[in-house]
Tab-separated table of C-alpha atoms and ligand atoms in Angstrom:
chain	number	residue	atom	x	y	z
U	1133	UNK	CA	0.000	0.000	0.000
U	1134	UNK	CA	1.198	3.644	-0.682
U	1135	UNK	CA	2.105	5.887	2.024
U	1136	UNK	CA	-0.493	8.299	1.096
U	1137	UNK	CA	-3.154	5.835	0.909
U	1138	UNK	CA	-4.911	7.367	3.863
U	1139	UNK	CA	-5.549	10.704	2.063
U	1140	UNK	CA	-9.221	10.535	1.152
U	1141	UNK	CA	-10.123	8.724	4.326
U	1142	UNK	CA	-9.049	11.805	6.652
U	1143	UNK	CA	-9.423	14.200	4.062
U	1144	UNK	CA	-12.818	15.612	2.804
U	1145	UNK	CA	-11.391	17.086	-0.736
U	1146	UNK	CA	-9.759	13.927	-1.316
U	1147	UNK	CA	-12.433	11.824	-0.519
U	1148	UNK	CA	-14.571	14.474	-3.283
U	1149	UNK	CA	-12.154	13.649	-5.670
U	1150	UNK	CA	-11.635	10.346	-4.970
U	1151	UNK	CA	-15.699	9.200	-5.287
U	1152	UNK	CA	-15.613	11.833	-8.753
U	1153	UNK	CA	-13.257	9.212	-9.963
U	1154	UNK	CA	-15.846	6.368	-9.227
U	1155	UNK	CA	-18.431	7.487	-10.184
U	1156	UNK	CA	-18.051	5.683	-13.953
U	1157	UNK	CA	-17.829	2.318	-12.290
U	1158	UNK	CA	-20.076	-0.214	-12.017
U	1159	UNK	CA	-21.324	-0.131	-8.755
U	1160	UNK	CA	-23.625	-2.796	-6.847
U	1161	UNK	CA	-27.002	-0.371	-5.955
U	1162	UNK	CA	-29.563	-3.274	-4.923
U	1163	UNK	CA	-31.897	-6.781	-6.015
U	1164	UNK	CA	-34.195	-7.656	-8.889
U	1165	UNK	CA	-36.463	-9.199	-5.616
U	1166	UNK	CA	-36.768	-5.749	-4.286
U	1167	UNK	CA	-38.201	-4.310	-7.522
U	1168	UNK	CA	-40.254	-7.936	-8.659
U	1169	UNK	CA	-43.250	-5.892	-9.290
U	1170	UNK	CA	-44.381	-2.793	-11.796
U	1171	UNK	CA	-43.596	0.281	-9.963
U	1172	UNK	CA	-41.228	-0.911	-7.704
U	1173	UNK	CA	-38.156	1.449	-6.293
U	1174	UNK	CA	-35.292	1.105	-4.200
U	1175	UNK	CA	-33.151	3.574	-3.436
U	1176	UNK	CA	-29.016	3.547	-3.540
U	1177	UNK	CA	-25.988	5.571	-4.291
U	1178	UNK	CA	-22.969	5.816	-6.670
U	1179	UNK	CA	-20.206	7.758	-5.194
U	1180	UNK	CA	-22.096	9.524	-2.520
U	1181	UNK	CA	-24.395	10.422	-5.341
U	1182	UNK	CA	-28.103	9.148	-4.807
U	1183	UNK	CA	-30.092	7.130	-7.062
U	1184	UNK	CA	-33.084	5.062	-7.741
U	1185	UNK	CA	-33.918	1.848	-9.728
U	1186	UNK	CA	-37.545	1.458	-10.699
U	1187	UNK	CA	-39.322	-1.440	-12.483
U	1188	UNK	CA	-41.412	-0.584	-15.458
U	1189	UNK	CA	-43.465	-3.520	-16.939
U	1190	UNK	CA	-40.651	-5.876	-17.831
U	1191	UNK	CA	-37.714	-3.597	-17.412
U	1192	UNK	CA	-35.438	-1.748	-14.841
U	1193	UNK	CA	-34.888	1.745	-15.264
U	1194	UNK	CA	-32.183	4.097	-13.018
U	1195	UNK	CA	-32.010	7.739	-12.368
U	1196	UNK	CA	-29.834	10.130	-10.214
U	1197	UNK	CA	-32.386	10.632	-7.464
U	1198	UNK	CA	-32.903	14.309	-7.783
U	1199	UNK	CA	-36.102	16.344	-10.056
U	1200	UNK	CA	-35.441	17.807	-13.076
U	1201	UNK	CA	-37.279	21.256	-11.533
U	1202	UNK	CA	-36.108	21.789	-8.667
U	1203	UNK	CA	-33.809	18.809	-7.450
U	1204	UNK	CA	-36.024	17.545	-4.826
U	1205	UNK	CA	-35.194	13.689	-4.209
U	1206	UNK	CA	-37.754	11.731	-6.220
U	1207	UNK	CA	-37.641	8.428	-4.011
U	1208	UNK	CA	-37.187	9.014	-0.394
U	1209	UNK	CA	-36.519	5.857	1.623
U	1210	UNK	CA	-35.237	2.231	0.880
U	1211	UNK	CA	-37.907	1.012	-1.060
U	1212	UNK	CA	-41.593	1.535	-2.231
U	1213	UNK	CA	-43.690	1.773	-5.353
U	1214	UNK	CA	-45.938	4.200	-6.909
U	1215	UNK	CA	-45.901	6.320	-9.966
U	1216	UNK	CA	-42.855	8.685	-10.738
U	1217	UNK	CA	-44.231	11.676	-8.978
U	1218	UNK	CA	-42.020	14.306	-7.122
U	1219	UNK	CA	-43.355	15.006	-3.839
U	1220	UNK	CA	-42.684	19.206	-4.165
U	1221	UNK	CA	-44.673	20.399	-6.943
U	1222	UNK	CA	-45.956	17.598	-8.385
U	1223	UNK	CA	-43.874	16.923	-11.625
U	1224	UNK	CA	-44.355	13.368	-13.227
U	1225	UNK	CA	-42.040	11.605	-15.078
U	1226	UNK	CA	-42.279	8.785	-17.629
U	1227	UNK	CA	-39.914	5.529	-17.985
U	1228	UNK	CA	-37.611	7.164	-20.061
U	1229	UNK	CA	-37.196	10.156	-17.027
U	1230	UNK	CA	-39.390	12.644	-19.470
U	1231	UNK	CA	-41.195	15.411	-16.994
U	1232	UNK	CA	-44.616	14.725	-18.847
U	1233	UNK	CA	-46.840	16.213	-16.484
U	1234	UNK	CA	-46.620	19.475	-14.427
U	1235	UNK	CA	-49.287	21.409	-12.657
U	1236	UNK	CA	-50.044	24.849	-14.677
U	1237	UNK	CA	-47.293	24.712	-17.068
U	1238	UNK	CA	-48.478	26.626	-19.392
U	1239	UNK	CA	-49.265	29.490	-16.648
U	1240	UNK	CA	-45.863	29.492	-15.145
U	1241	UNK	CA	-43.378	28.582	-17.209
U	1242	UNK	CA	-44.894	29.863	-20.644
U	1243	UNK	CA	-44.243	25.638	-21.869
U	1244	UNK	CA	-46.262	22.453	-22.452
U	1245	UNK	CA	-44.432	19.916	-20.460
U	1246	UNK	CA	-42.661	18.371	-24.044
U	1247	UNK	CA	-41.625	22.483	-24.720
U	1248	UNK	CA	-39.745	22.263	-21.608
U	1249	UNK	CA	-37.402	19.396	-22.399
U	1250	UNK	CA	-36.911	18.420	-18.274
U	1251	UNK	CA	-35.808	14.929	-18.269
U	1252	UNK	CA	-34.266	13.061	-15.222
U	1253	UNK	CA	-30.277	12.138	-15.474
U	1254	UNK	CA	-30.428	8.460	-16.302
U	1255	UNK	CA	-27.914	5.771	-14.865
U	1256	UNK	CA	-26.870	2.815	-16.570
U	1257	UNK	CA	-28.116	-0.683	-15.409
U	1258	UNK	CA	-27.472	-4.192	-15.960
U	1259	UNK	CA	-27.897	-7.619	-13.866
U	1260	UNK	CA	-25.951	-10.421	-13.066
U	1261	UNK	CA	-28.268	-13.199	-11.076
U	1262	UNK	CA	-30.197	-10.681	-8.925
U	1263	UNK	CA	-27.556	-8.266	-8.148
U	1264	UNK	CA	-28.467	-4.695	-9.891
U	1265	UNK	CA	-24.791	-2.969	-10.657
U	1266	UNK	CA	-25.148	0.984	-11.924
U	1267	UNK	CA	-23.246	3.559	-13.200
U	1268	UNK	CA	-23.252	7.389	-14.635
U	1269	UNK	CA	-22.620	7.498	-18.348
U	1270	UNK	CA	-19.078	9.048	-19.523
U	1271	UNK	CA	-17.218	9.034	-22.934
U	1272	UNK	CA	-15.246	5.834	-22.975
U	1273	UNK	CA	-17.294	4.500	-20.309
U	1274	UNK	CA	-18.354	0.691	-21.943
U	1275	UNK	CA	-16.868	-2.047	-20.069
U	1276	UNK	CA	-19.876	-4.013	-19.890
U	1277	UNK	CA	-20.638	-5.357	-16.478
U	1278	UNK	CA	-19.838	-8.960	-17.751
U	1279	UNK	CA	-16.179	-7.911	-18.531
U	1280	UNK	CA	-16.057	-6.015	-15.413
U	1281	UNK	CA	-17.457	-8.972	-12.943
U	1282	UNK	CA	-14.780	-11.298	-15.297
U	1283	UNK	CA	-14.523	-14.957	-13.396
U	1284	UNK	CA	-16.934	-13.445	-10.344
U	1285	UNK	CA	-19.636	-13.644	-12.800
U	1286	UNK	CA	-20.683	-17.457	-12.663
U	1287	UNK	CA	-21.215	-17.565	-8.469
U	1288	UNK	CA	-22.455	-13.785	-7.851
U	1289	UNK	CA	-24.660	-15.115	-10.750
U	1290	UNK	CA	-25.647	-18.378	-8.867
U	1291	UNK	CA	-24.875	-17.345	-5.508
U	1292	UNK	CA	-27.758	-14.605	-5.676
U	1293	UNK	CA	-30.886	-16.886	-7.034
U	1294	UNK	CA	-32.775	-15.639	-4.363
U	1295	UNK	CA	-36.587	-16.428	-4.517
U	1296	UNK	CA	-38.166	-14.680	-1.312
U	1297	UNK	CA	-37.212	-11.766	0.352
U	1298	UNK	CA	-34.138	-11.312	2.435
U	1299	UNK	CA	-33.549	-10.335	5.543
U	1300	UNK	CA	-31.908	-6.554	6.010
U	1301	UNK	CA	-29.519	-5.244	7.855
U	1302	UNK	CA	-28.746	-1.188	7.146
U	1303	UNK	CA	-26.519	0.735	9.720
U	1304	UNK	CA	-24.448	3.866	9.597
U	1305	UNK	CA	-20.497	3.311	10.177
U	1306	UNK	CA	-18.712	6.258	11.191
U	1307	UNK	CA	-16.426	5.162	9.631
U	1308	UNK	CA	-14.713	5.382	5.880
U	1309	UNK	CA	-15.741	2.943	3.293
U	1310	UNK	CA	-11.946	1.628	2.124
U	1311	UNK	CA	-11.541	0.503	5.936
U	1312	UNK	CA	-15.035	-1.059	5.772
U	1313	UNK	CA	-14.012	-2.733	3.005
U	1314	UNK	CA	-10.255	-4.071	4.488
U	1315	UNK	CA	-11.854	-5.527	7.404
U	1316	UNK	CA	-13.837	-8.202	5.081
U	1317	UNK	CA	-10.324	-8.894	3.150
U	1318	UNK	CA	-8.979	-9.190	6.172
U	1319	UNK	CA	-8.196	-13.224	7.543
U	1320	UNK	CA	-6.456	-12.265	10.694
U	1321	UNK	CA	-8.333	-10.303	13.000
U	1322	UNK	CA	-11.155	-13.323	13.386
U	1323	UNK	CA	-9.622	-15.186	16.939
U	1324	UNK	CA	-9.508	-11.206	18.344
U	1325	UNK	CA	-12.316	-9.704	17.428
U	1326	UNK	CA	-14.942	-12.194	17.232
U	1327	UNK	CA	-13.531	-14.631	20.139
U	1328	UNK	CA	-17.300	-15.579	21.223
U	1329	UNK	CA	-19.561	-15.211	17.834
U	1330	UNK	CA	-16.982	-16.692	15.502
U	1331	UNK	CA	-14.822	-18.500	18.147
U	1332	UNK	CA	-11.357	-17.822	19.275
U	1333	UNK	CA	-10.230	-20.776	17.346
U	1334	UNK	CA	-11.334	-19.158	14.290
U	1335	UNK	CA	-7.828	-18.609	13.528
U	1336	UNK	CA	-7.353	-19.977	9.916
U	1337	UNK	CA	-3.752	-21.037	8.821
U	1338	UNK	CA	-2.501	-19.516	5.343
U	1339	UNK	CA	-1.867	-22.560	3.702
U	1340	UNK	CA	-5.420	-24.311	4.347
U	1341	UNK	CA	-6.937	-21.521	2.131
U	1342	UNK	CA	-7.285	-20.397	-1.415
U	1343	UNK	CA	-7.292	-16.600	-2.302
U	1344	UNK	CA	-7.770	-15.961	-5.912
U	1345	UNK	CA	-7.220	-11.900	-7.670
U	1346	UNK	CA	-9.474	-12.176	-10.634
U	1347	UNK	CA	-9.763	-8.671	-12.332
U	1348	UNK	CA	-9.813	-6.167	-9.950
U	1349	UNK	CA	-12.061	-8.270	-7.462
U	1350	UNK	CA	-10.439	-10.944	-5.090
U	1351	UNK	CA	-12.023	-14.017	-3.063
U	1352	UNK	CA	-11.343	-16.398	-0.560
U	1353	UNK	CA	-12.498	-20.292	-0.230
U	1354	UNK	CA	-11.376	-21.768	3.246
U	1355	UNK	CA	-10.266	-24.650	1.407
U	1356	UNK	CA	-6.676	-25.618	0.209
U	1357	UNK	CA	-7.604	-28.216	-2.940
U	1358	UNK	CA	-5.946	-27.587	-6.155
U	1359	UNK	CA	-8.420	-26.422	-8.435
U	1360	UNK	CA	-11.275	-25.348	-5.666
U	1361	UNK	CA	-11.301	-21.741	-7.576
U	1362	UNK	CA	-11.987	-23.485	-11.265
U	1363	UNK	CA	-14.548	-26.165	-9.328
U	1364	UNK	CA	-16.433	-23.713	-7.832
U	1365	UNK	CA	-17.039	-21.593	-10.685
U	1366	UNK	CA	-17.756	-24.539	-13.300
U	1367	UNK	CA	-19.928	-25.760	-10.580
U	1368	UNK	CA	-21.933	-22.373	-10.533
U	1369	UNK	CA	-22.159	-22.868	-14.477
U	1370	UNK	CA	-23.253	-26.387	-14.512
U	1371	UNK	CA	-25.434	-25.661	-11.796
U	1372	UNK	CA	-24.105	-28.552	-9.982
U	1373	UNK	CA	-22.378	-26.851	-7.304
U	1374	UNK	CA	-22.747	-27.615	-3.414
U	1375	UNK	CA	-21.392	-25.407	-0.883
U	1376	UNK	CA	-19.161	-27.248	1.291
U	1377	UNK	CA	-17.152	-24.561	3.149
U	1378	UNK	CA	-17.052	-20.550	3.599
U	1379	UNK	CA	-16.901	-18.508	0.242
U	1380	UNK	CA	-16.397	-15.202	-0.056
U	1381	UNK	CA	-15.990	-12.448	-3.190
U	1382	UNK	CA	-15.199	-9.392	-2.954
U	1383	UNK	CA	-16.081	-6.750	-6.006
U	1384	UNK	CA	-13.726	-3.828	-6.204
U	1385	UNK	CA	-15.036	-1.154	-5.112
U	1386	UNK	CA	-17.386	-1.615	-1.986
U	1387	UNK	CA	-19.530	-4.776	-2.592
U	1388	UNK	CA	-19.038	-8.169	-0.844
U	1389	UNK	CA	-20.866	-11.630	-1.190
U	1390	UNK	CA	-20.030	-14.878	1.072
U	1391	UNK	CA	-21.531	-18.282	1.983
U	1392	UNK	CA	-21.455	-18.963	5.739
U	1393	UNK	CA	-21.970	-22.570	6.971
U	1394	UNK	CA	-24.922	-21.606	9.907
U	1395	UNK	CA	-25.257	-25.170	10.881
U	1396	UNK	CA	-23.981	-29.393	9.965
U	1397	UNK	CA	-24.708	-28.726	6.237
U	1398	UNK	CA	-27.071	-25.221	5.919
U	1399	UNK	CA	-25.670	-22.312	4.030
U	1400	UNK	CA	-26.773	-18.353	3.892
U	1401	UNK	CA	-25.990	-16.054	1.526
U	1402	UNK	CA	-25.072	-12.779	2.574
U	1403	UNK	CA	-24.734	-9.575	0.514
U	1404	UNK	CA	-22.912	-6.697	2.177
U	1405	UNK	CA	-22.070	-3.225	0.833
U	1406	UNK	CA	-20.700	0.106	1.706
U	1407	UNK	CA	-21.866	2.923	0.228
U	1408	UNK	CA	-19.776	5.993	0.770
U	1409	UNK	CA	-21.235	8.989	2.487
U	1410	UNK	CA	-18.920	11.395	3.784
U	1411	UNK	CA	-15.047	10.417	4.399
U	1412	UNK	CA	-15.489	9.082	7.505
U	1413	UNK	CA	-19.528	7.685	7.290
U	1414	UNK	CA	-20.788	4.942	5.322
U	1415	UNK	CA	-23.813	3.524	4.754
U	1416	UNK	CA	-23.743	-0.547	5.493
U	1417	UNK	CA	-26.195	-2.656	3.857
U	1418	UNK	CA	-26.768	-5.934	4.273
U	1419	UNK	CA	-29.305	-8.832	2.744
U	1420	UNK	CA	-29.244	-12.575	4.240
U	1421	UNK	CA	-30.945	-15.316	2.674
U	1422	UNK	CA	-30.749	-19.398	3.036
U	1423	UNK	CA	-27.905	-20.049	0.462
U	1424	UNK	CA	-29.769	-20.766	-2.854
U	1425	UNK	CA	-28.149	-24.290	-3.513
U	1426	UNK	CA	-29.176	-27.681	-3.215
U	1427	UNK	CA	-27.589	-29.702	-0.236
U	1428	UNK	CA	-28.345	-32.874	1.895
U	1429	UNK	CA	-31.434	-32.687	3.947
U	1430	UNK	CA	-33.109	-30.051	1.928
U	1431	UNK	CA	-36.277	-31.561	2.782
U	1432	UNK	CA	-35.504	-30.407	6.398
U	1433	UNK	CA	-35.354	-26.507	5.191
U	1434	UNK	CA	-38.758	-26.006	5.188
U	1435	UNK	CA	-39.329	-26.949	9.034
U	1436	UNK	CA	-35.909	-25.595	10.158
U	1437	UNK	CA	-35.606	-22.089	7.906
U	1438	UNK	CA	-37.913	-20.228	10.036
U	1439	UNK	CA	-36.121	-21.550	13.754
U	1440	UNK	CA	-32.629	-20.315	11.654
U	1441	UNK	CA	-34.222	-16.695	10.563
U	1442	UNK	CA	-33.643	-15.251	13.849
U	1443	UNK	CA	-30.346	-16.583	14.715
U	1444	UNK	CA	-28.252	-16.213	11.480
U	1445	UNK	CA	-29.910	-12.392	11.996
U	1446	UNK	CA	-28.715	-11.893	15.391
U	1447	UNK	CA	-25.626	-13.445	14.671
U	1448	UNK	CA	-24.892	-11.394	11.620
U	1449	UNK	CA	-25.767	-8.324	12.907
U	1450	UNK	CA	-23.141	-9.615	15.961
U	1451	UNK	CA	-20.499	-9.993	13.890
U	1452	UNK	CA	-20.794	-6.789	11.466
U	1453	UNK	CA	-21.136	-5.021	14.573
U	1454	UNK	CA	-17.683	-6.177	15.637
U	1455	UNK	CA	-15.987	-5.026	12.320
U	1456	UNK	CA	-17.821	-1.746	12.430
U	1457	UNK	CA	-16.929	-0.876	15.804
U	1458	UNK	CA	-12.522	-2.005	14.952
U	1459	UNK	CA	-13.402	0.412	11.726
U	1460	UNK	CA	-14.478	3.402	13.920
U	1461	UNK	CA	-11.636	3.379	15.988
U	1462	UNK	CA	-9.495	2.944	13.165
U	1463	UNK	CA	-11.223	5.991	11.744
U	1464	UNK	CA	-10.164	7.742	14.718
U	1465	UNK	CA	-6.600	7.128	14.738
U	1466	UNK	CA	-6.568	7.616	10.518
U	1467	UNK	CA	-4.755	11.130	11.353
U	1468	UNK	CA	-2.156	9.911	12.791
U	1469	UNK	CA	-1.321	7.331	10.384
U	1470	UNK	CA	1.773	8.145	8.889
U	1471	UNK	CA	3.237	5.029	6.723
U	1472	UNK	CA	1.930	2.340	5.313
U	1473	UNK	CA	0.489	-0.609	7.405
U	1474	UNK	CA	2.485	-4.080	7.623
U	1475	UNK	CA	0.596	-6.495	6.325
U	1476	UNK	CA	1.073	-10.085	6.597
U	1477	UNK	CA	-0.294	-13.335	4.351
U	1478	UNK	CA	-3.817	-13.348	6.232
U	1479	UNK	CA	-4.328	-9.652	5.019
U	1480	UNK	CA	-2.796	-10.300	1.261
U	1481	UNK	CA	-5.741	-9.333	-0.153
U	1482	UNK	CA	-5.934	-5.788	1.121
U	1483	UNK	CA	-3.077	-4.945	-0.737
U	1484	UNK	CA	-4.839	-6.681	-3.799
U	1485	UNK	CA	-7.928	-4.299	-3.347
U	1486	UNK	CA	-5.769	-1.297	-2.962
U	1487	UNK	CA	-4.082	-1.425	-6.020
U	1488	UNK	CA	-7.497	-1.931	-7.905
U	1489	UNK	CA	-8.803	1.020	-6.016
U	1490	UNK	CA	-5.825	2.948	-7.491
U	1491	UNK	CA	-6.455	1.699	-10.967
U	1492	UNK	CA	-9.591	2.827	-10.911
U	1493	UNK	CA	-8.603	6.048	-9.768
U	1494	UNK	CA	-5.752	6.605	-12.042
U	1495	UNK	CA	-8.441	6.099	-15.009
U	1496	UNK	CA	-11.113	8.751	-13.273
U	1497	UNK	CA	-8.474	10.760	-13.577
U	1498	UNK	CA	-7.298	10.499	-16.789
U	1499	UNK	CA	-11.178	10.344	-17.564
U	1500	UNK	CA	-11.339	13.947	-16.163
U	1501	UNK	CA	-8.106	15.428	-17.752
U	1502	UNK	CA	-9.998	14.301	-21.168
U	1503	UNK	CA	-13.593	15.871	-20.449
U	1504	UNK	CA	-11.179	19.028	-20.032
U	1505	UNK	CA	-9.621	18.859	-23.151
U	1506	UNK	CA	-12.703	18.370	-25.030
F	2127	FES	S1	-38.713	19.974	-7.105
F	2127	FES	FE1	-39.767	18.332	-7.979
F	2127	FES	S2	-41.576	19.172	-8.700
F	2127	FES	FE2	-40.545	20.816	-7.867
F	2128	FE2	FE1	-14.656	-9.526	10.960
């Protein structure tokens, strides 16, 4: 890691610049479950900047979150449906993000609502499985998400065939998102920070794992088999796969997706990300749901899904709690961080997400030096 790579976590113009620079990347903002039904909306954000996804009929439509007339915030809350109407004055908007209605238009502004030309600023969508990824539109901008998700693809695809609704978890962190995000790619803190809800034995040995860089994303399997990387993912493909120990991927920048074993042979799925708010806030969200794989006793789900609701919840919410708490105080010593941090084999893949994060920030800024030009 560079020495300066604490910048944009104590620094507020950094930070600015930094999330300007992300803006253009594909960016995990929600599920297809949320928005099953016409007129669904969820809320999200793309580098601090909020949005919406809505369903129309058969397809999903995003927009920055803010009215054409006088940028009030279209969708307010996590979720909801109802017609595209701005709470302030009324303004109503069509799938394509068209202000096609507005109270006595032709009284105050001198327009018909098609004179006027207000349309919505539309983000770019596309799915993999249920995940919803977005992004804001820029010259040059066409990595498709496919290309960007690479060999993550085949398990976020499987790994997210959820049928019912999750559960939810949302908290604040005051906190910055990049140390959010280094506690999950982080193997060694387990035995000392979760000594009762993960168990001080919980200490995992470096070679009894696999970590895989694929892209600019990373994951971990907490097995050491030749070949459990390539398995897994033609097992996602074939549809044939069977979770048989913890799984996790992370997705450069802020989104994270693991397998936990709850019980003998019962898997969740958990979805986790950070969006960034302000340097040192972030908004954690998090969906858990019975990992969406066949395994032995599946018959036995049915009875036993409901008595495992409440504890995976509790036990989740435990655990994130943990991490959040280690990333606020790390928040609070940021300042005085003057060097780089020493990081050994169980934390290999921080470094791994670090340099991705400075890819990505190298081409938002060679992005912007171009828009200048023009
Ligand atoms: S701000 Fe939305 S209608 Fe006025
Ligand atoms: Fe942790």
């Amino acid at each position: 890691m560079e020495p300066d790579w604490i910048r944009s976590v104590v620094d507020a113009d950094a930070f600015e610049h930094e999330q300007r620079c992300l803006s253009h990347v594909w960016t995990f903002l929600g599920l297809t479950v949320d928005v099953a039904n016409d007129g669904d909306w969820l809320t999200a954000s793309i580098a601090t900047r909020s949005v919406f996804v809505q369903r129309f009929g058969g397809e999903l439509r995003g927009f920055e979150n803010l009215c054409a007339h006088r940028f009030y915030p279209l969708r307010n809350g996590a979720r909801g449906n109802g017609r595209l109407i701005c709470e302030f004055h009324h303004w109503q908007y069509d799938s394509e993000g068209r202000a096609v209605a507005i109270p006595h238009a032709r009284e105050l502004f001198d327009a018909v609502p098609a004179e006027l030309c207000a349309r919505l600023n539309r983000v770019e969508i596309a799915t993999c499985g249920t995940l919803i990824f977005g992004r804001f539109a820029a010259p040059g901008v066409d990595l498709s998400l496919e290309d960007f998700l690479g060999e993550g693809l085949p398990f976020l695809h499987a790994a997210s065939q959820i049928k019912a609704r999750p559960q939810y978890l949302n908290r604040t962190v005051a906190a910055n998102w990049r140390l959010c995000m280094h506690v999950t790619l982080d193997d060694y803190h387990v035995p000392a920070v979760h000594p009762t809800s993960m168990g001080r034995s919980a200490y995992v040995q470096r070679q009894n794992i696999t970590y895989k860089a694929f892209g600019l994303h990373s994951s971990l399997l907490s097995t050491a088999r030749t070949g459990a990387f390539e398995r897994l993912l033609e097992g996602c493909r074939k549809g044939t796969y069977r979770p048989t120990h913890y799984v996790i991927f992370q997705i450069t920048p802020n989104l994270t997706v693991l397998l936990i074993r709850v019980d003998f042979s019962f898997f969740y799925g958990v979805i986790v990300v950070y969006d960034a708010l302000r340097h040192d806030r972030t908004n954690q969200r998090a969906w858990l749901f019975p990992a969406p794989f066949v395994g032995p006793y599946q018959w036995l789900r049915k009875l036993t899904d409901p008595v495992r609701k409440p504890i995976v919840r509790r036990l989740a919410q435990r655990i994130l709690c943990e991490d959040n708490r280690v990333c606020e105080r790390l928040q609070e010593t940021a300042r005085q961080m003057r060097s780089a941090p020493r990081l050994g084999r169980l934390e290999e893949r921080i470094d791994w997400f670090e340099n991705s994060y400075r890819q990505l920030i190298a081409e938002g800024e060679a992005r912007m030096r171009s828009a200048e030009e023009r």
